[in-house]
Coordinates of N, CA, C and O in Angstrom, one line a residue:
M288 N 14.5 18.7 37.3 CA 13.4 19.7 37.6 C 13.6 20.7 36.4 O 14.6 21.3 35.6
A289 N 12.3 21.5 35.9 CA 11.8 22.9 35.0 C 12.6 23.7 35.3 O 12.8 24.5 36.7
D290 N 13.1 24.7 34.6 CA 14.1 25.9 34.5 C 12.9 26.8 35.2 O 11.6 26.8 34.1
F291 N 12.4 28.3 35.8 CA 11.6 28.7 35.3 C 11.9 30.3 35.1 O 13.1 30.5 35.8
A292 N 11.4 31.1 34.1 CA 11.9 32.8 33.7 C 10.6 33.4 34.0 O 9.8 33.2 35.0
A293 N 10.8 34.6 34.8 CA 10.2 35.0 36.1 C 8.7 36.0 34.8 O 9.6 35.7 33.8
V294 N 7.9 36.5 35.7 CA 6.6 36.8 34.6 C 5.7 37.4 34.8 O 5.8 37.6 36.7
Q295 N 4.8 38.1 34.8 CA 4.0 39.3 35.5 C 2.9 37.7 35.7 O 2.8 37.1 35.1
P296 N 2.4 38.8 36.5 CA 0.6 37.9 37.0 C -0.1 37.7 36.0 O -0.1 38.8 35.2
R297 N -0.5 36.5 35.6 CA -1.3 36.5 34.5 C -1.9 35.1 35.2 O -2.7 34.6 36.2
P298 N -3.6 35.0 34.2 CA -4.1 33.9 34.1 C -3.9 32.4 34.1 O -3.6 32.2 33.3
L299 N -4.3 31.3 35.7 CA -3.3 29.8 34.8 C -5.4 29.6 35.3 O -6.1 30.2 35.7
L300 N -5.2 28.9 34.3 CA -6.7 27.9 34.3 C -6.2 26.2 35.3 O -5.3 26.0 34.7
L301 N -7.3 26.4 36.2 CA -6.7 25.2 37.1 C -7.8 23.9 36.9 O -8.8 24.4 36.4
F302 N -7.3 23.2 36.8 CA -7.8 21.8 36.5 C -7.2 20.4 37.5 O -6.7 20.4 38.0
R303 N -8.7 19.6 37.8 CA -8.2 18.5 38.5 C -8.4 17.1 37.0 O -9.1 17.3 36.3
C304 N -7.4 16.3 37.5 CA -7.2 14.7 36.5 C -6.7 14.1 37.6 O -6.0 13.7 38.6
G305 N -8.2 14.0 37.8 CA -8.1 12.5 39.2 C -8.0 13.1 40.4 O -8.3 14.4 40.2
G306 N -7.0 12.4 41.3 CA -7.0 13.5 42.3 C -6.2 14.7 42.4 O -5.4 15.4 43.3
R307 N -5.5 14.8 41.0 CA -4.2 16.2 41.4 C -5.1 17.4 40.3 O -5.3 17.5 39.8
L308 N -4.2 18.2 41.1 CA -4.3 19.6 40.7 C -3.4 19.8 40.1 O -2.3 19.9 40.6
L309 N -3.3 20.5 38.5 CA -2.9 21.1 37.8 C -3.4 22.3 37.2 O -4.7 22.4 37.1
A310 N -2.6 23.2 36.9 CA -2.7 24.3 36.4 C -1.7 24.8 34.5 O -0.3 24.1 34.6
L311 N -2.2 25.3 33.8 CA -1.6 25.7 32.5 C -1.6 27.4 32.4 O -3.5 27.6 32.8
P312 N -1.3 28.0 31.6 CA -1.6 29.2 31.5 C -3.0 29.5 30.1 O -3.2 28.6 29.6
A313 N -3.8 30.6 30.6 CA -5.3 30.4 30.3 C -5.1 30.5 29.2 O -6.1 30.0 28.7
N314 N -4.4 31.4 28.4 CA -4.6 31.3 26.9 C -4.3 30.1 26.1 O -4.4 30.3 25.0
L315 N -3.5 29.1 26.7 CA -3.7 28.0 26.2 C -4.6 26.7 25.5 O -4.5 26.3 25.1
S316 N -5.8 27.3 26.7 CA -7.0 26.3 26.6 C -7.9 27.0 25.4 O -7.8 28.3 25.4
R317 N -8.5 26.4 24.8 CA -9.2 26.2 23.7 C -11.0 26.1 24.5 O -11.1 26.6 23.5
Q318 N -11.3 25.1 24.7 CA -12.4 24.5 24.9 C -12.3 23.9 25.9 O -11.2 23.1 26.4
V319 N -13.4 23.2 26.6 CA -13.8 22.6 27.7 C -15.3 21.5 26.8 O -16.1 21.9 26.7
V320 N -14.8 20.2 26.6 CA -16.2 19.0 26.1 C -15.9 18.3 27.1 O -15.3 18.0 27.9
P321 N -17.4 17.6 27.2 CA -17.9 16.6 27.6 C -16.7 14.8 26.7 O -17.0 15.4 25.6
M322 N -15.9 14.6 27.6 CA -15.4 13.2 27.3 C -15.5 12.7 25.7 O -15.1 12.3 24.6
G323 N -17.2 12.1 26.0 CA -17.8 11.3 25.2 C -16.7 10.1 25.0 O -15.9 9.5 25.6
T324 N -17.5 9.3 23.6 CA -16.4 8.2 23.2 C -15.4 8.5 22.6 O -15.5 9.6 21.5
L325 N -13.9 7.8 23.1 CA -13.2 8.2 22.6 C -12.7 7.1 20.7 O -13.0 6.0 21.8
S326 N -12.2 7.4 19.7 CA -12.0 6.7 19.0 C -10.5 6.0 19.2 O -9.3 6.7 19.3
P327 N -10.5 4.5 19.4 CA -8.8 4.0 19.8 C -8.3 4.7 18.9 O -8.1 4.8 17.5
L328 N -6.8 4.8 19.6 CA -5.5 4.9 18.7 C -4.4 3.5 18.7 O -3.5 3.9 19.6
P329 N -5.0 2.3 17.6 CA -3.5 1.2 17.7 C -2.4 1.8 17.8 O -2.0 3.0 16.7
G330 N -1.4 1.4 18.9 CA 0.2 2.0 18.5 C 0.7 3.0 19.0 O 1.6 3.2 18.4
S331 N -0.2 3.8 20.2 CA -0.3 4.7 20.6 C 0.7 4.4 22.2 O 1.3 5.4 22.9
A332 N 1.0 3.0 21.8 CA 1.8 2.9 23.0 C 1.5 3.2 24.6 O 3.2 3.8 25.5
G333 N 0.4 2.9 24.8 CA -0.5 4.1 26.0 C 0.0 5.1 26.5 O 0.1 5.6 27.2
T334 N 0.2 6.4 25.4 CA 0.7 7.7 25.6 C -0.8 8.2 25.2 O -0.5 9.2 26.0
L335 N -1.9 7.8 24.2 CA -3.0 8.4 24.7 C -4.1 7.3 24.8 O -4.2 6.4 24.5
L336 N -5.1 8.2 25.1 CA -6.6 7.3 25.3 C -6.8 7.6 24.0 O -7.9 6.4 23.6
G337 N -7.1 8.0 22.9 CA -7.7 8.0 21.9 C -8.2 9.3 21.3 O -6.8 10.4 21.1
L338 N -8.7 10.0 20.6 CA -9.2 10.4 20.1 C -10.6 11.4 20.2 O -11.8 10.6 20.6
A339 N -10.3 12.6 20.4 CA -11.9 13.1 21.2 C -12.2 14.3 19.9 O -12.1 14.9 19.0
P340 N -13.3 14.1 19.7 CA -13.8 15.3 18.6 C -14.4 16.8 19.3 O -14.7 16.4 20.5
A341 N -14.0 17.1 18.6 CA -13.7 19.1 18.6 C -13.3 20.0 18.2 O -12.3 20.1 17.4
A342 N -14.5 20.8 17.9 CA -14.3 21.7 17.2 C -13.9 21.6 16.1 O -13.1 22.2 14.9
G343 N -14.9 20.5 15.7 CA -14.6 20.2 14.8 C -13.2 18.9 13.5 O -13.1 19.2 12.5
R344 N -12.8 19.0 14.6 CA -11.3 18.3 14.6 C -11.7 17.0 15.3 O -11.7 17.1 16.4
A345 N -10.3 16.0 15.3 CA -10.1 14.6 16.1 C -8.8 15.1 16.7 O -8.0 15.3 15.9
V346 N -9.5 15.2 17.9 CA -7.7 15.7 18.6 C -7.3 14.6 19.7 O -8.5 13.7 20.1
P347 N -6.3 14.3 19.9 CA -5.5 13.3 20.5 C -5.8 13.6 22.0 O -5.4 15.1 22.2
V348 N -6.3 12.5 22.7 CA -6.3 12.6 24.1 C -5.4 11.9 24.6 O -4.6 10.6 24.9
V349 N -4.0 12.7 25.5 CA -2.7 12.5 26.2 C -3.4 11.5 27.4 O -4.2 12.0 28.3
D350 N -2.8 10.4 28.1 CA -2.7 9.4 28.7 C -1.8 10.3 30.1 O -0.8 9.9 30.0
L351 N -2.6 11.4 30.6 CA -1.7 11.4 31.4 C -1.0 11.3 33.1 O 0.7 10.7 32.8
A352 N -1.6 10.1 33.1 CA -1.5 8.9 34.0 C 0.5 8.3 33.3 O 1.5 8.2 33.7
S353 N 0.4 7.5 32.3 CA 1.3 7.2 31.7 C 2.1 7.9 31.2 O 3.7 7.2 30.9
V354 N 1.7 9.1 30.4 CA 3.0 10.1 29.8 C 3.9 11.1 31.2 O 5.5 10.6 31.3
L355 N 3.3 10.9 32.1 CA 4.1 11.7 33.3 C 4.8 10.5 34.2 O 5.5 10.8 34.9
G356 N 4.2 9.4 34.2 CA 5.1 8.4 35.1 C 4.0 8.0 36.9 O 5.6 8.4 37.4
M357 N 2.6 8.6 37.0 CA 2.9 8.9 37.9 C 1.1 8.7 38.0 O 0.4 8.3 37.6
D358 N 0.9 8.5 39.7 CA -0.5 7.9 39.6 C -1.3 9.4 40.2 O -0.8 10.5 40.7
L359 N -2.2 9.3 39.5 CA -3.2 11.0 39.2 C -4.0 11.0 40.3 O -5.2 11.4 40.7
G360 N -4.4 9.9 41.3 CA -5.2 9.7 42.0 C -6.7 9.6 41.8 O -7.4 10.7 41.8
G361 N -7.2 8.9 40.8 CA -8.5 8.4 40.4 C -8.8 8.3 38.8 O -9.4 9.3 38.6
A362 N -7.4 9.1 38.1 CA -7.7 9.4 37.3 C -8.5 8.4 36.4 O -8.4 7.3 36.6
P363 N -9.1 8.8 35.0 CA -9.6 8.0 34.3 C -8.7 7.0 33.5 O -7.7 7.4 32.9
S364 N -9.4 6.3 33.4 CA -8.8 4.4 32.7 C -9.5 4.5 31.0 O -10.6 5.5 31.2
P365 N -8.4 4.4 29.9 CA -10.0 3.9 28.7 C -10.6 3.7 29.3 O -12.3 3.7 28.6
D366 N -11.0 2.7 30.1 CA -12.6 2.4 30.0 C -13.4 2.5 30.4 O -14.6 2.3 30.6
D367 N -12.7 3.7 31.5 CA -14.1 4.6 32.1 C -14.4 5.7 31.0 O -15.5 6.2 31.5
L368 N -13.9 5.9 29.9 CA -13.7 6.7 29.2 C -15.5 6.8 28.2 O -15.6 7.5 27.7
D369 N -16.0 5.5 28.4 CA -17.0 5.6 27.2 C -17.9 6.3 27.8 O -19.2 5.7 28.9
G370 N -18.0 7.2 27.3 CA -19.3 7.8 27.4 C -19.5 8.5 28.6 O -20.6 9.0 29.2
A371 N -18.6 8.6 29.5 CA -19.1 8.9 30.9 C -18.8 10.2 30.9 O -18.6 11.7 30.4
A372 N -20.6 11.5 30.6 CA -20.8 12.9 31.0 C -19.8 13.4 31.5 O -19.5 14.5 31.7
S373 N -19.7 13.3 32.7 CA -18.7 14.2 33.9 C -17.6 13.8 33.3 O -16.6 14.4 34.1
T374 N -16.9 13.1 32.9 CA -15.5 13.1 32.4 C -15.1 14.1 30.9 O -16.0 14.1 30.5
L375 N -14.3 15.3 31.5 CA -13.7 16.2 30.7 C -12.6 16.5 29.9 O -11.8 15.5 30.2
A376 N -13.1 17.0 28.9 CA -11.3 17.3 28.3 C -11.1 18.6 27.8 O -12.3 19.1 27.4
L377 N -10.3 19.2 28.3 CA -9.7 20.2 28.1 C -9.1 20.1 26.7 O -7.3 19.7 26.8
I378 N -9.0 20.7 25.6 CA -8.5 21.1 24.7 C -8.2 22.0 24.7 O -7.9 23.5 25.3
T379 N -6.3 21.4 24.0 CA -4.7 23.3 24.4 C -4.5 23.0 23.0 O -4.5 22.6 22.0
E380 N -3.7 24.3 23.0 CA -3.7 24.8 21.9 C -1.7 25.2 22.0 O -2.4 26.7 22.8
Q381 N -0.8 24.7 21.6 CA 0.1 25.8 21.4 C 1.0 25.1 20.2 O 1.2 23.9 19.8
S382 N 1.5 25.8 19.4 CA 2.3 26.9 18.5 C 2.0 25.6 17.2 O 2.4 24.9 16.4
G383 N 0.0 26.0 17.2 CA -0.4 25.1 16.1 C -0.7 23.6 16.5 O -1.9 23.2 16.2
E384 N -0.4 22.8 17.5 CA -0.7 21.6 18.1 C -1.5 21.9 18.9 O -1.8 22.3 20.5
F385 N -3.3 20.9 18.7 CA -4.0 20.4 19.5 C -3.3 19.3 20.8 O -3.1 18.0 20.0
L386 N -3.9 19.3 22.0 CA -4.1 18.0 22.5 C -4.8 18.2 23.6 O -5.6 19.4 23.7
A387 N -6.0 17.1 23.6 CA -7.0 17.0 25.2 C -6.3 16.2 26.2 O -5.7 15.7 25.9
L388 N -6.6 17.0 27.4 CA -5.9 16.9 28.5 C -7.5 16.5 29.1 O -8.8 16.8 29.5
P389 N -7.2 15.2 29.4 CA -8.7 14.4 30.4 C -8.2 15.3 31.9 O -7.4 15.5 32.5
A390 N -9.8 15.6 32.0 CA -10.4 16.5 33.2 C -11.0 15.8 34.3 O -12.2 15.9 33.6
S391 N -11.0 15.5 35.0 CA -12.5 15.2 36.2 C -13.3 16.5 36.4 O -14.5 16.8 36.6
E392 N -12.6 17.7 36.5 CA -13.5 18.7 37.1 C -12.1 20.2 36.6 O -11.2 20.1 36.8
V393 N -12.7 21.5 36.6 CA -11.9 22.2 35.8 C -12.4 23.3 36.7 O -13.6 23.8 36.5
L394 N -12.0 24.0 37.8 CA -11.9 24.5 38.6 C -12.3 26.3 38.6 O -12.8 26.8 38.8
G395 N -11.6 26.7 37.7 CA -11.6 28.3 37.3 C -10.6 29.0 36.8 O -9.3 28.2 36.5
V396 N -9.9 30.0 36.3 CA -9.2 30.7 35.9 C -8.6 32.0 37.3 O -9.6 32.6 38.6
L397 N -7.4 31.6 38.0 CA -6.7 32.1 38.9 C -5.8 33.2 38.8 O -4.4 33.0 37.8
S398 N -5.6 34.6 39.1 CA -4.5 35.1 38.7 C -2.8 34.9 39.3 O -3.4 34.5 40.9
S399 N -2.3 34.8 39.2 CA -1.2 33.9 39.8 C 0.4 34.9 39.2 O 0.8 34.7 38.1
E400 N 1.4 34.8 39.9 CA 2.7 35.2 39.4 C 3.8 33.8 39.2 O 5.0 34.3 39.4
Q401 N 3.2 33.0 39.6 CA 3.3 31.6 40.0 C 4.6 31.4 38.0 O 4.3 31.7 36.7
P402 N 6.1 31.5 38.3 CA 6.3 31.6 36.3 C 5.7 30.1 36.0 O 6.0 29.8 36.2
E403 N 6.0 30.6 34.7 CA 5.5 29.3 33.3 C 7.3 28.4 33.4 O 8.0 29.2 33.3
P404 N 6.7 27.1 33.6 CA 7.8 26.2 33.6 C 8.5 26.3 32.4 O 7.8 26.7 30.9
T405 N 10.0 26.2 32.0 CA 10.8 26.1 30.3 C 11.6 24.7 31.1 O 11.4 24.4 31.9
G406 N 12.1 24.3 29.7 CA 12.8 23.6 30.0 C 12.8 21.5 29.4 O 11.3 21.7 29.0
D407 N 12.9 20.8 30.1 CA 12.6 19.6 29.5 C 11.2 19.1 30.3 O 10.6 17.7 29.6
A408 N 10.9 18.9 31.7 CA 10.4 18.8 32.4 C 9.0 19.0 32.1 O 8.1 20.4 31.9
P409 N 7.4 18.3 31.8 CA 6.1 18.4 31.8 C 5.8 19.2 33.2 O 4.4 19.8 32.3
L410 N 6.0 18.9 34.4 CA 5.5 19.4 35.2 C 6.3 20.4 36.3 O 8.0 19.7 36.4
G411 N 6.3 21.7 36.6 CA 6.8 22.4 37.3 C 6.8 21.5 38.9 O 6.2 21.1 39.4
P412 N 7.9 22.1 40.0 CA 7.4 21.8 41.5 C 5.9 21.8 42.2 O 5.7 23.0 41.4
P413 N 5.9 21.5 43.0 CA 4.1 21.8 43.1 C 4.8 23.0 44.3 O 5.5 23.8 44.7
V414 N 3.1 23.7 44.1 CA 3.6 24.9 44.7 C 1.4 25.6 45.1 O 0.9 24.4 44.7
R415 N 1.5 26.3 45.6 CA 0.2 26.2 46.4 C -0.3 27.4 45.5 O -0.1 28.9 45.1
F416 N -2.0 27.0 45.3 CA -2.9 27.7 44.5 C -4.0 28.3 45.0 O -4.8 27.8 45.2
G417 N -3.7 29.6 46.1 CA -4.3 30.1 46.6 C -5.3 28.8 47.9 O -4.8 27.7 48.2
G418 N -6.7 29.3 47.6 CA -7.7 28.2 48.1 C -7.8 26.5 48.2 O -8.4 26.0 48.6
Y419 N -7.2 26.7 46.2 CA -7.3 25.3 45.3 C -6.1 24.5 46.2 O -7.0 23.1 46.2
G420 N -5.3 24.9 46.5 CA -4.1 23.9 47.3 C -3.2 23.6 46.5 O -2.8 24.4 45.9
E421 N -2.6 22.7 47.0 CA -1.4 22.5 46.5 C -1.4 21.8 44.8 O -2.1 20.7 45.0
G422 N -0.4 22.4 43.9 CA -0.7 21.4 42.8 C 0.7 22.2 41.9 O 1.3 22.2 42.4
Q423 N 0.9 21.4 40.8 CA 1.6 21.5 39.7 C 1.1 22.3 38.3 O 0.4 22.4 37.8
M424 N 2.1 23.1 38.1 CA 1.9 24.0 36.9 C 2.2 22.4 35.4 O 3.4 21.9 35.6
L425 N 1.3 22.8 34.4 CA 1.9 21.3 33.4 C 2.9 23.0 31.9 O 1.8 23.5 32.2
H426 N 3.8 22.1 31.7 CA 4.2 23.0 30.9 C 3.9 21.7 29.2 O 4.6 20.9 29.6
L427 N 3.0 22.7 28.9 CA 2.7 22.2 27.8 C 3.9 21.7 26.5 O 3.3 20.6 25.8
A428 N 4.2 22.5 26.2 CA 5.2 22.2 25.0 C 6.5 21.2 25.4 O 6.4 20.2 24.7
A429 N 6.8 21.1 26.7 CA 7.5 20.0 27.0 C 6.3 18.8 26.8 O 7.2 17.6 26.4
L430 N 4.9 18.4 27.6 CA 4.2 17.8 27.1 C 3.8 17.2 25.9 O 4.1 15.9 25.4
Q431 N 3.9 17.9 24.7 CA 3.7 17.8 23.6 C 5.0 17.0 23.0 O 4.8 16.0 22.2
Q432 N 5.8 17.6 23.2 CA 7.7 17.1 22.5 C 7.2 15.5 23.7 O 7.7 15.0 22.8
L433 N 7.2 15.5 24.4 CA 7.3 13.9 25.2 C 6.1 13.0 24.6 O 6.5 11.5 24.4
V434 N 5.2 13.3 24.3 CA 4.5 12.4 23.3 C 4.3 12.3 22.1 O 4.2 11.0 21.7
A435 N 5.2 13.5 21.5 CA 5.5 13.2 20.5 C 6.3 11.9 20.4 O 7.2 11.1 19.6
Q436 N 7.7 12.0 21.2 CA 9.0 11.0 21.7 C 8.2 9.9 21.1 O 8.9 8.9 20.9
R437 N 7.1 9.7 22.5 CA 6.8 8.5 23.2 C 6.4 7.7 21.9 O 5.9 6.5 21.5
L438 N 5.7 8.6 20.4 CA 4.6 8.0 19.4 C 5.4 7.8 18.3 O 5.6 6.9 16.8
V439 N 6.9 8.2 18.0 CA 7.2 7.8 16.7 C 7.9 6.5 17.0 O 8.4 5.5 18.3
P440 N 7.9 5.5 16.0 CA 8.2 4.0 16.0 C 9.8 3.9 16.5 O 10.9 4.4 16.1
A441 N 10.0 2.8 17.4 CA 10.7 2.4 17.6 C 11.5 1.5 16.0 O 11.4 1.2 15.5

């Protein structure tokens, strides 16, 4: 389980990936774009769905269900992403590294005192996000590290 550091109220971006409510610090989000057609990445071992064009670059799209080892309740599969206009890519940046997270819906920004997760776990424990319901904080740095570890050839 992630360790948590105390913080002042700050804006969190709330989004859904399939049926799962997730949040991350709003300052880590850069852009929300339609997913469109992804360029496949052979050898990504189920870690990435492919590359999405955004802001003049190719951004890797994380397969959250595979990387987090959980059922996201209706999260898109690579076969579902071929030009599906309703499927979104949430472009994030942490320490100069860009990742796209599949999102079925971006709900908005909520001010929260929820502490930012630290440590190795990519997800914090379940918490209530006001009227949006129960969800989890996404620890982007831990997710980036997990993706990098999974992409290293054995």
